[in-house]
mmCIF file of C-alpha atoms in Angstrom:
data_model
loop_
_atom_site.group_PDB
_atom_site.id
_atom_site.type_symbol
_atom_site.label_atom_id
_atom_site.label_comp_id
_atom_site.label_asym_id
_atom_site.label_seq_id
_atom_site.Cartn_x
_atom_site.Cartn_y
_atom_site.Cartn_z
ATOM 1 C CA MET G 1 -6.765 -19.057 -4.179
ATOM 2 C CA THR G 2 -8.639 -15.744 -3.954
ATOM 3 C CA ASP G 3 -7.070 -12.497 -2.820
ATOM 4 C CA ILE G 4 -8.983 -12.726 0.456
ATOM 5 C CA GLN G 5 -7.668 -16.254 1.027
ATOM 6 C CA LYS G 6 -4.127 -15.101 0.278
ATOM 7 C CA MET G 7 -4.422 -12.261 2.769
ATOM 8 C CA GLN G 8 -5.847 -14.649 5.386
ATOM 9 C CA ALA G 9 -2.940 -17.055 4.821
ATOM 10 C CA ALA G 10 -0.401 -14.223 5.128
ATOM 11 C CA LEU G 11 -1.946 -13.008 8.386
ATOM 12 C CA GLU G 12 -1.983 -16.542 9.770
ATOM 13 C CA ALA G 13 1.650 -17.135 8.747
ATOM 14 C CA ALA G 14 2.592 -13.880 10.510
ATOM 15 C CA GLY G 15 0.882 -15.139 13.678
ATOM 16 C CA ILE G 16 -1.734 -12.383 13.760
ATOM 17 C CA ASN G 17 -4.930 -13.018 15.690
ATOM 18 C CA VAL G 18 -7.406 -11.605 13.189
ATOM 19 C CA GLN G 19 -10.406 -11.917 15.522
ATOM 20 C CA LYS G 20 -8.633 -9.956 18.250
ATOM 21 C CA HIS G 21 -7.988 -6.999 15.933
ATOM 22 C CA ARG G 22 -11.071 -7.059 13.684
ATOM 23 C CA GLU G 23 -12.901 -3.743 13.485
ATOM 24 C CA PRO G 24 -15.911 -3.106 11.242
ATOM 25 C CA LEU G 25 -15.211 -0.706 8.402
ATOM 26 C CA ARG G 26 -16.888 2.593 9.216
ATOM 27 C CA LEU G 27 -19.343 3.937 6.653
ATOM 28 C CA GLU G 28 -17.359 7.169 6.182
ATOM 29 C CA ASN G 29 -14.336 5.177 4.987
ATOM 30 C CA ALA G 30 -16.413 2.888 2.772
ATOM 31 C CA GLU G 31 -17.975 5.964 1.151
ATOM 32 C CA LEU G 32 -14.571 7.534 0.515
ATOM 33 C CA MET G 33 -13.351 4.392 -1.241
ATOM 34 C CA LYS G 34 -16.389 4.523 -3.518
ATOM 35 C CA GLN G 35 -15.796 8.233 -4.237
ATOM 36 C CA TRP G 36 -12.159 7.569 -5.082
ATOM 37 C CA GLY G 37 -13.123 4.846 -7.544
ATOM 38 C CA ILE G 38 -11.466 2.012 -5.648
ATOM 39 C CA PRO G 39 -12.405 -1.208 -7.482
ATOM 40 C CA VAL G 40 -15.156 -3.194 -5.754
ATOM 41 C CA GLU G 41 -12.921 -6.239 -5.177
ATOM 42 C CA VAL G 42 -10.397 -4.056 -3.357
ATOM 43 C CA GLN G 43 -13.136 -2.395 -1.316
ATOM 44 C CA GLN G 44 -14.321 -5.853 -0.268
ATOM 45 C CA LEU G 45 -10.813 -6.923 0.713
ATOM 46 C CA LEU G 46 -10.233 -3.759 2.732
ATOM 47 C CA ALA G 47 -13.601 -4.165 4.466
ATOM 48 C CA GLU G 48 -12.795 -7.807 5.265
ATOM 49 C CA PHE G 49 -9.414 -6.857 6.711
ATOM 50 C CA SER G 50 -10.379 -3.795 8.685
ATOM 51 C CA PHE G 51 -8.506 -3.862 11.997
ATOM 52 C CA ASP G 52 -8.280 -1.684 15.095
ATOM 53 C CA THR G 53 -4.603 -0.942 14.480
ATOM 54 C CA ASP G 54 -1.855 -0.985 11.862
ATOM 55 C CA LEU G 55 -0.441 -4.502 11.587
ATOM 56 C CA ALA G 56 3.051 -5.790 10.816
ATOM 57 C CA ILE G 57 2.717 -8.745 8.467
ATOM 58 C CA GLY G 58 6.295 -9.888 8.510
ATOM 59 C CA GLU G 59 8.397 -6.895 7.487
ATOM 60 C CA VAL G 60 5.562 -5.090 5.688
ATOM 61 C CA HIS G 61 2.953 -2.998 7.466
ATOM 62 C CA PHE G 62 -0.746 -2.856 6.625
ATOM 63 C CA ASP G 63 -2.452 0.382 7.655
ATOM 64 C CA GLN G 64 -5.698 0.579 9.570
ATOM 65 C CA VAL G 65 -8.422 0.963 6.938
ATOM 66 C CA ASN G 66 -10.561 3.100 9.232
ATOM 67 C CA GLY G 67 -7.803 5.703 9.119
ATOM 68 C CA LEU G 68 -8.552 6.649 5.503
ATOM 69 C CA LYS G 69 -10.777 9.631 6.309
ATOM 70 C CA LYS G 70 -8.295 11.017 8.828
ATOM 71 C CA LYS G 71 -5.406 10.621 6.379
ATOM 72 C CA MET G 72 -7.404 12.327 3.643
ATOM 73 C CA GLU G 73 -8.092 15.294 5.906
ATOM 74 C CA TRP G 74 -4.680 15.619 7.559
ATOM 75 C CA GLU G 75 -1.892 14.179 5.420
ATOM 76 C CA ASP G 76 -0.689 16.108 2.374
ATOM 77 C CA ASP G 77 1.353 13.140 1.094
ATOM 78 C CA PHE G 78 -1.699 10.886 1.230
ATOM 79 C CA GLN G 79 -3.687 13.450 -0.764
ATOM 80 C CA ARG G 80 -0.876 13.921 -3.292
ATOM 81 C CA ALA G 81 -0.604 10.169 -3.882
ATOM 82 C CA LEU G 82 -4.377 9.885 -4.213
ATOM 83 C CA GLN G 83 -4.408 12.640 -6.852
ATOM 84 C CA ALA G 84 -2.116 10.350 -8.868
ATOM 85 C CA ASP G 85 -4.558 7.438 -8.336
ATOM 86 C CA LEU G 86 -2.317 5.802 -5.750
ATOM 87 C CA LEU G 87 -3.890 4.785 -2.440
ATOM 88 C CA LEU G 88 -1.377 4.453 0.388
ATOM 89 C CA VAL G 89 -2.225 1.278 2.319
ATOM 90 C CA GLY G 90 0.909 0.402 4.249
ATOM 91 C CA SER G 91 4.682 0.571 4.310
ATOM 92 C CA GLY G 92 7.686 -1.572 3.661
ATOM 93 C CA SER G 93 10.546 -2.376 6.006
ATOM 94 C CA THR G 94 12.323 0.958 5.398
ATOM 95 C CA GLY G 95 9.235 3.162 5.438
ATOM 96 C CA ASP G 96 8.570 3.115 1.706
ATOM 97 C CA PRO G 97 4.797 3.450 1.296
ATOM 98 C CA VAL G 98 2.892 0.482 -0.092
ATOM 99 C CA ALA G 99 0.593 1.980 -2.717
ATOM 100 C CA LEU G 100 -2.368 0.502 -4.515
ATOM 101 C CA ASP G 101 -2.790 1.687 -8.099
ATOM 102 C CA ILE G 102 -6.492 2.545 -8.302
ATOM 103 C CA ARG G 103 -6.387 2.230 -12.081
ATOM 104 C CA ASP G 104 -5.589 -1.497 -12.131
ATOM 105 C CA SER G 105 -5.665 -2.742 -8.502
ATOM 106 C CA GLN G 106 -1.957 -3.585 -8.568
ATOM 107 C CA VAL G 107 0.370 -2.685 -5.695
ATOM 108 C CA GLY G 108 3.940 -1.606 -5.303
ATOM 109 C CA TYR G 109 6.267 0.614 -3.324
ATOM 110 C CA LEU G 110 6.917 4.341 -3.537
ATOM 111 C CA PHE G 111 10.505 5.439 -2.887
ATOM 112 C CA HIS G 112 9.795 7.493 0.231
ATOM 113 C CA ASP G 113 12.817 9.793 -0.054
ATOM 114 C CA TYR G 114 11.876 10.923 -3.546
ATOM 115 C CA PHE G 115 8.128 10.909 -2.889
ATOM 116 C CA TRP G 116 8.488 13.163 0.155
ATOM 117 C CA GLU G 117 11.256 15.420 -1.174
ATOM 118 C CA GLU G 118 10.186 15.840 -4.807
ATOM 119 C CA GLU G 119 6.686 17.171 -4.148
ATOM 120 C CA ALA G 120 6.388 18.845 -7.545
ATOM 121 C CA GLU G 121 6.954 15.513 -9.332
ATOM 122 C CA ASP G 122 4.269 12.974 -10.214
ATOM 123 C CA PRO G 123 4.426 10.302 -7.482
ATOM 124 C CA ARG G 124 4.111 7.643 -10.181
ATOM 125 C CA LYS G 125 7.649 8.509 -11.214
ATOM 126 C CA PHE G 126 8.806 6.917 -7.927
ATOM 127 C CA PHE G 127 6.321 4.008 -7.912
ATOM 128 C CA ILE G 128 7.656 0.491 -8.421
ATOM 129 C CA LYS G 129 4.710 -1.692 -9.334
ATOM 130 C CA LEU G 130 5.010 -5.350 -8.357
ATOM 131 C CA ASN G 131 2.244 -6.482 -10.730
ATOM 132 C CA CYS G 132 0.245 -8.180 -8.018
ATOM 133 C CA SER G 133 -2.796 -7.504 -5.872
ATOM 134 C CA LEU G 134 -2.731 -6.426 -2.236
ATOM 135 C CA GLY G 135 -3.502 -9.907 -0.919
ATOM 136 C CA GLN G 136 -0.877 -11.383 -3.221
ATOM 137 C CA LEU G 137 1.724 -8.888 -1.987
ATOM 138 C CA PHE G 138 1.277 -9.916 1.628
ATOM 139 C CA TRP G 139 1.115 -13.600 0.684
ATOM 140 C CA ASN G 140 4.348 -13.222 -1.298
ATOM 141 C CA THR G 141 6.133 -11.511 1.596
ATOM 142 C CA GLN G 142 5.328 -14.521 3.757
ATOM 143 C CA PHE G 143 5.830 -17.392 1.313
ATOM 144 C CA VAL G 144 8.216 -16.274 -1.474
ATOM 145 C CA ASP G 145 11.912 -16.232 -0.598
ATOM 146 C CA ASP G 146 13.615 -12.863 -1.041
ATOM 147 C CA TYR G 147 10.392 -11.082 -2.021
ATOM 148 C CA PRO G 148 10.840 -7.282 -1.933
ATOM 149 C CA VAL G 149 9.990 -5.494 1.282
ATOM 150 C CA ASP G 150 10.961 -1.983 0.144
ATOM 151 C CA ALA G 151 11.264 0.089 -3.026
ATOM 152 C CA TYR G 152 14.966 -0.619 -3.654
ATOM 153 C CA GLU G 153 14.371 -4.365 -3.511
ATOM 154 C CA ALA G 154 11.251 -3.997 -5.654
ATOM 155 C CA ALA G 155 13.151 -2.024 -8.300
ATOM 156 C CA ALA G 156 15.829 -4.724 -8.503
ATOM 157 C CA TYR G 157 13.238 -7.525 -8.457
ATOM 158 C CA MET G 158 11.193 -5.959 -11.250
ATOM 159 C CA GLY G 159 14.120 -4.658 -13.300
ATOM 160 C CA ALA G 160 12.644 -1.163 -13.012
ATOM 161 C CA GLU G 161 14.049 1.773 -14.940
ATOM 162 C CA PHE G 162 13.979 3.959 -11.828
ATOM 163 C CA THR G 163 16.128 2.276 -9.170
ATOM 164 C CA GLY G 164 16.269 5.060 -6.598
ATOM 165 C CA TYR G 165 20.012 5.479 -7.082
ATOM 166 C CA TRP G 166 19.867 8.636 -9.170
ATOM 167 C CA ASN G 167 18.485 12.077 -8.616
ATOM 168 C CA PRO G 168 15.395 12.919 -10.696
ATOM 169 C CA ASP G 169 16.691 16.502 -11.024
ATOM 170 C CA GLU G 170 19.735 15.186 -12.887
ATOM 171 C CA ALA G 171 17.725 13.135 -15.386
#
């Protein structure tokens, strides 16, 4: 099953009417993804699943792709994550950002408390990679029992060194 098929299955399982919300990817956002070095397969997936609103796919949210340019211009956190090669594409059940690692097309969660409060730190320090693609993440949230829907769950699921239960300043 391809990543696009997995995303389609996740959207269907969540009861989302894809045709109702479909919105063509605007050229300005497609150009930004190219500039940022987003892998072609990911660009294709994001273009395929460009909607007129943010969508809740189960407990995990998928951001409107046509909001990339606005986020780049207006959101410092988005820019800071992008400087660390992390593209924010959604959020988990507790508000932890879903981030796509531009370097390898894998996704995970950023601990939002640390990411927002520890601005001088590399955001990757608070990134829990789930070792799966974006389509796989949403498929897993719909079809895998007890799949992580926030950074704490992801840290436990992956056996991560950083669990979110300690203060980086005390390390």
